[in-house]
Amino acid sequence: MVPVELELTRDEIVAALEEGARSRMRVSAGELLRRYREGELEDPGLVADLLVLADLLPDDDAIFRAA
């Protein structure tokens, strides 16, 4: 099997985070990340893919300031 490389821009990552957070949790991506960081998500496994996407962003990204 040949490995597949995928590159996403910041805008694509943020768009995927926003779409996923709004459709699954009915909150913004910033709110989702805030809840995660403060331990307020009852089942983080439901949005694990979004949390991994967020981890691709630098620690000082603006989306974390919103969190």
XYZ file of C-alpha atoms in Angstrom:
67
model
C 0.000 0.000 0.000
C 1.324 3.432 -0.933
C 1.163 6.104 1.787
C -1.047 9.064 0.943
C 0.011 12.576 1.838
C -2.645 15.133 2.548
C -2.024 18.793 3.133
C -4.585 21.135 4.601
C -4.366 24.882 4.870
C -5.240 26.651 8.103
C -8.477 27.862 6.524
C -9.435 24.309 5.539
C -8.704 23.037 9.061
C -10.715 25.819 10.692
C -13.600 25.307 8.252
C -13.692 21.578 9.057
C -13.574 22.349 12.789
C -16.418 24.866 12.505
C -18.573 22.555 10.413
C -18.006 19.572 12.685
C -18.504 21.505 15.914
C -21.715 23.134 14.689
C -23.228 19.966 13.217
C -22.355 17.652 16.129
C -22.351 19.889 19.182
C -24.282 22.979 18.021
C -21.392 25.235 19.135
C -18.543 27.094 17.460
C -15.130 25.481 17.087
C -13.748 27.919 19.653
C -16.402 26.890 22.164
C -15.782 23.207 21.490
C -12.057 23.647 22.118
C -12.707 25.680 25.260
C -14.970 22.956 26.636
C -12.358 20.331 25.829
C -9.544 22.263 27.487
C -11.646 22.848 30.611
C -12.732 19.211 30.826
C -16.376 20.010 30.130
C -16.942 17.572 27.241
C -18.883 14.537 28.449
C -17.598 12.326 25.614
C -14.569 13.787 23.814
C -14.432 10.603 21.733
C -17.409 11.871 19.748
C -15.269 14.708 18.394
C -11.832 13.058 18.559
C -11.255 13.665 14.850
C -11.892 17.381 15.352
C -9.522 17.512 18.315
C -6.812 15.872 16.193
C -7.408 18.450 13.461
C -7.100 21.254 16.005
C -3.802 19.743 17.135
C -2.413 20.419 13.647
C -2.636 24.155 14.315
C 0.114 26.038 16.136
C -0.442 26.513 19.873
C -0.722 30.280 19.398
C -3.383 30.108 16.659
C -6.258 32.561 16.998
C -8.837 29.780 17.344
C -7.344 28.867 20.726
C -7.632 32.449 21.942
C -11.339 32.182 21.227
C -11.437 29.002 23.286
